[in-house]
Amino acid sequence: ALLRQLQESEMKDNDTFCKALQLAEEELGEGEALLRTMSRELATLKPLEVALRTGESAFNSLINAMPDLVFQKDAAGYYVNCNEAFATYVGKSKEEIRGARPRELFPTKAAHILEKDDQHVITKGEPVRRETWVKDDEGGILYDTIKTPYSSDDGEILGLVGVSRDITERHKMEEELRRLATTDSLTESL
């Protein structure tokens, strides 16, 4: 409306000015149409955003219910998510873990092994499984860890997910069964 008033004003004799106003009006009309289209597109994304947040919340509830240590890393090896059991094991909050690398959370030797396994998973696209003894006040805990890659729809490896399970008791029972299988129960000799 303002543009029309200016066009009809005393400056209407100036062709250059009138053409500039006309061009401005056309561009504003296109911009308004673009804004309407964008507004409609954003409105269709809102339910998707809600669904994504709901799914993420359900996933976090699931992994937090697990006693195993669960973690997720990006393709560069930085932690992007973990469960409460992992955070408790590391002794840091999930927020402190997010964005960290293994060398920031674990002793040097352990971090080197973790990062080597991570690199294999990311570059080869193959899962890695490893049993590792971790020293603690009672002697040690044996963890069975599996790391597997996850990919985008087009096959690009985005990172890895991993689960570490305490298998110390199972290992002790297996050792006891081996001992009993090779020992004479009467003489306690091999």
CSV table of C-alpha atoms in Angstrom, one decimal:
chain,number,residue,atom,x,y,z
A,1,ALA,CA,0.0,0.0,0.0
A,2,LEU,CA,2.8,2.4,0.9
A,3,LEU,CA,4.5,1.6,-2.4
A,4,ARG,CA,1.3,2.4,-4.3
A,5,GLN,CA,1.0,5.8,-2.5
A,6,LEU,CA,4.6,6.6,-3.4
A,7,GLN,CA,4.0,5.7,-7.0
A,8,GLU,CA,0.9,7.9,-7.2
A,9,SER,CA,2.7,10.8,-5.5
A,10,GLU,CA,4.4,13.7,-7.2
A,11,MET,CA,7.4,11.5,-8.0
A,12,LYS,CA,5.4,9.5,-10.5
A,13,ASP,CA,7.1,11.4,-13.3
A,14,ASN,CA,10.4,9.8,-12.5
A,15,ASP,CA,10.5,6.6,-14.5
A,16,THR,CA,13.5,5.2,-12.7
A,17,PHE,CA,11.9,5.7,-9.3
A,18,CYS,CA,8.7,4.1,-10.4
A,19,LYS,CA,10.5,1.1,-11.9
A,20,ALA,CA,12.5,0.6,-8.7
A,21,LEU,CA,9.2,0.8,-6.6
A,22,GLN,CA,7.6,-1.8,-8.9
A,23,LEU,CA,10.5,-4.1,-8.6
A,24,ALA,CA,10.5,-3.8,-4.9
A,25,GLU,CA,6.8,-4.6,-4.8
A,26,GLU,CA,7.3,-7.7,-6.9
A,27,GLU,CA,10.2,-8.9,-4.7
A,28,LEU,CA,8.1,-8.2,-1.5
A,29,GLY,CA,5.3,-10.3,-3.0
A,30,GLU,CA,7.7,-13.2,-3.7
A,31,GLY,CA,9.2,-12.9,-0.2
A,32,GLU,CA,5.7,-13.0,1.3
A,33,ALA,CA,4.9,-16.1,-0.7
A,34,LEU,CA,8.2,-17.7,0.4
A,35,LEU,CA,7.5,-16.9,4.0
A,36,ARG,CA,4.1,-18.5,3.8
A,37,THR,CA,5.6,-21.6,2.2
A,38,MET,CA,8.3,-21.8,4.9
A,39,SER,CA,5.7,-21.4,7.6
A,40,ARG,CA,3.7,-24.3,6.2
A,41,GLU,CA,6.8,-26.5,6.0
A,42,LEU,CA,7.8,-25.7,9.6
A,43,ALA,CA,4.3,-26.6,10.7
A,44,THR,CA,4.7,-30.1,9.1
A,45,LEU,CA,8.1,-30.5,10.9
A,46,LYS,CA,6.7,-30.0,14.4
A,47,PRO,CA,5.1,-33.4,14.7
A,48,LEU,CA,8.3,-35.0,13.4
A,49,GLU,CA,10.3,-33.1,16.1
A,50,VAL,CA,7.9,-34.3,18.8
A,51,ALA,CA,8.2,-37.9,17.5
A,52,LEU,CA,11.9,-37.7,17.4
A,53,ARG,CA,12.1,-36.4,21.0
A,54,THR,CA,9.7,-39.1,22.2
A,55,GLY,CA,11.8,-41.8,20.5
A,56,GLU,CA,15.0,-40.4,22.0
A,57,SER,CA,13.4,-40.3,25.5
A,58,ALA,CA,12.2,-43.9,25.1
A,59,PHE,CA,15.7,-45.0,23.9
A,60,ASN,CA,17.4,-43.2,26.9
A,61,SER,CA,14.9,-44.9,29.3
A,62,LEU,CA,15.7,-48.2,27.8
A,63,ILE,CA,19.5,-47.9,28.0
A,64,ASN,CA,19.3,-46.4,31.5
A,65,ALA,CA,17.3,-49.5,32.7
A,66,MET,CA,20.2,-51.7,31.6
A,67,PRO,CA,22.9,-52.7,34.2
A,68,ASP,CA,25.4,-53.0,31.4
A,69,LEU,CA,27.6,-50.1,30.4
A,70,VAL,CA,26.1,-48.6,27.2
A,71,PHE,CA,27.8,-45.9,25.1
A,72,GLN,CA,27.6,-44.2,21.7
A,73,LYS,CA,30.4,-42.4,19.9
A,74,ASP,CA,30.6,-40.3,16.7
A,75,ALA,CA,32.9,-41.2,13.8
A,76,ALA,CA,35.7,-39.1,15.3
A,77,GLY,CA,35.6,-41.1,18.6
A,78,TYR,CA,33.9,-38.6,20.8
A,79,TYR,CA,31.2,-39.8,23.2
A,80,VAL,CA,27.7,-38.6,22.2
A,81,ASN,CA,25.6,-40.6,24.6
A,82,CYS,CA,25.8,-43.1,27.4
A,83,ASN,CA,23.6,-44.7,30.1
A,84,GLU,CA,23.7,-44.0,33.8
A,85,ALA,CA,25.6,-47.2,34.5
A,86,PHE,CA,28.4,-46.0,32.2
A,87,ALA,CA,28.4,-42.5,33.8
A,88,THR,CA,28.6,-44.1,37.3
A,89,TYR,CA,31.4,-46.4,36.2
A,90,VAL,CA,33.4,-43.5,34.8
A,91,GLY,CA,32.6,-41.3,37.8
A,92,LYS,CA,31.4,-38.4,35.7
A,93,SER,CA,28.1,-36.9,34.7
A,94,LYS,CA,26.6,-37.7,31.3
A,95,GLU,CA,27.1,-34.0,30.4
A,96,GLU,CA,30.8,-34.3,31.3
A,97,ILE,CA,31.2,-37.5,29.2
A,98,ARG,CA,29.4,-36.0,26.2
A,99,GLY,CA,32.1,-34.6,23.9
A,100,ALA,CA,35.0,-36.4,25.6
A,101,ARG,CA,37.4,-39.0,24.2
A,102,PRO,CA,38.5,-42.1,26.0
A,103,ARG,CA,41.9,-40.5,26.9
A,104,GLU,CA,40.0,-37.9,28.9
A,105,LEU,CA,38.2,-40.6,30.9
A,106,PHE,CA,40.5,-43.6,31.2
A,107,PRO,CA,44.1,-44.4,32.0
A,108,THR,CA,46.5,-44.0,29.0
A,109,LYS,CA,47.0,-47.8,28.3
A,110,ALA,CA,43.2,-48.5,28.5
A,111,ALA,CA,42.4,-45.4,26.4
A,112,HIS,CA,44.8,-46.5,23.7
A,113,ILE,CA,43.2,-49.9,23.4
A,114,LEU,CA,39.7,-48.4,23.4
A,115,GLU,CA,40.6,-45.9,20.7
A,116,LYS,CA,42.3,-48.6,18.6
A,117,ASP,CA,39.2,-50.7,18.7
A,118,ASP,CA,37.0,-47.6,17.9
A,119,GLN,CA,39.2,-46.9,14.8
A,120,HIS,CA,38.8,-50.4,13.6
A,121,VAL,CA,35.0,-50.3,13.9
A,122,ILE,CA,34.8,-46.9,12.1
A,123,THR,CA,37.3,-47.6,9.3
A,124,LYS,CA,36.5,-51.2,8.6
A,125,GLY,CA,32.8,-51.0,9.4
A,126,GLU,CA,33.1,-54.3,11.4
A,127,PRO,CA,32.1,-55.0,15.0
A,128,VAL,CA,34.9,-55.6,17.6
A,129,ARG,CA,34.5,-57.8,20.6
A,130,ARG,CA,37.0,-57.9,23.5
A,131,GLU,CA,37.2,-59.3,27.0
A,132,THR,CA,39.1,-57.0,29.3
A,133,TRP,CA,40.2,-57.2,32.9
A,134,VAL,CA,39.8,-54.0,34.8
A,135,LYS,CA,41.5,-53.7,38.2
A,136,ASP,CA,39.4,-52.7,41.2
A,137,ASP,CA,39.6,-52.9,45.0
A,138,GLU,CA,38.5,-56.5,45.0
A,139,GLY,CA,41.0,-57.7,42.4
A,140,GLY,CA,39.3,-57.1,39.1
A,141,ILE,CA,36.3,-57.2,36.9
A,142,LEU,CA,36.1,-58.9,33.5
A,143,TYR,CA,34.2,-57.0,30.9
A,144,ASP,CA,32.9,-58.4,27.6
A,145,THR,CA,32.6,-55.5,25.3
A,146,ILE,CA,31.2,-55.3,21.8
A,147,LYS,CA,31.3,-52.3,19.6
A,148,THR,CA,29.4,-52.1,16.3
A,149,PRO,CA,29.1,-49.3,13.7
A,150,TYR,CA,25.9,-47.5,12.9
A,151,SER,CA,25.4,-45.9,9.5
A,152,SER,CA,23.2,-43.3,7.7
A,153,ASP,CA,20.7,-44.5,5.1
A,154,ASP,CA,23.3,-44.1,2.3
A,155,GLY,CA,25.8,-46.3,4.2
A,156,GLU,CA,28.1,-43.6,5.6
A,157,ILE,CA,29.4,-44.8,9.0
A,158,LEU,CA,28.3,-42.2,11.5
A,159,GLY,CA,29.8,-43.7,14.7
A,160,LEU,CA,29.6,-46.7,16.9
A,161,VAL,CA,27.5,-48.1,19.8
A,162,GLY,CA,29.0,-50.3,22.5
A,163,VAL,CA,27.9,-52.5,25.4
A,164,SER,CA,30.2,-53.7,28.2
A,165,ARG,CA,28.9,-56.5,30.4
A,166,ASP,CA,30.5,-57.6,33.6
A,167,ILE,CA,31.2,-61.4,33.1
A,168,THR,CA,33.4,-61.9,36.2
A,169,GLU,CA,31.1,-64.3,37.9
A,170,ARG,CA,30.6,-66.3,34.8
A,171,HIS,CA,34.3,-66.5,34.2
A,172,LYS,CA,34.9,-67.7,37.8
A,173,MET,CA,32.3,-70.4,37.4
A,174,GLU,CA,33.9,-71.6,34.2
A,175,GLU,CA,37.3,-71.7,35.9
A,176,GLU,CA,35.8,-73.7,38.7
A,177,LEU,CA,34.1,-76.1,36.3
A,178,ARG,CA,37.5,-76.6,34.4
A,179,ARG,CA,39.2,-77.2,37.7
A,180,LEU,CA,36.6,-79.8,38.8
A,181,ALA,CA,36.7,-81.5,35.4
A,182,THR,CA,40.5,-82.0,35.6
A,183,THR,CA,40.8,-82.8,39.3
A,184,ASP,CA,40.1,-86.1,41.1
A,185,SER,CA,37.5,-85.4,43.7
A,186,LEU,CA,38.9,-87.9,46.2
A,187,THR,CA,42.5,-87.1,46.0
A,188,GLU,CA,42.2,-83.4,44.9
A,189,SER,CA,45.0,-84.1,42.3
A,190,LEU,CA,45.1,-83.7,38.6
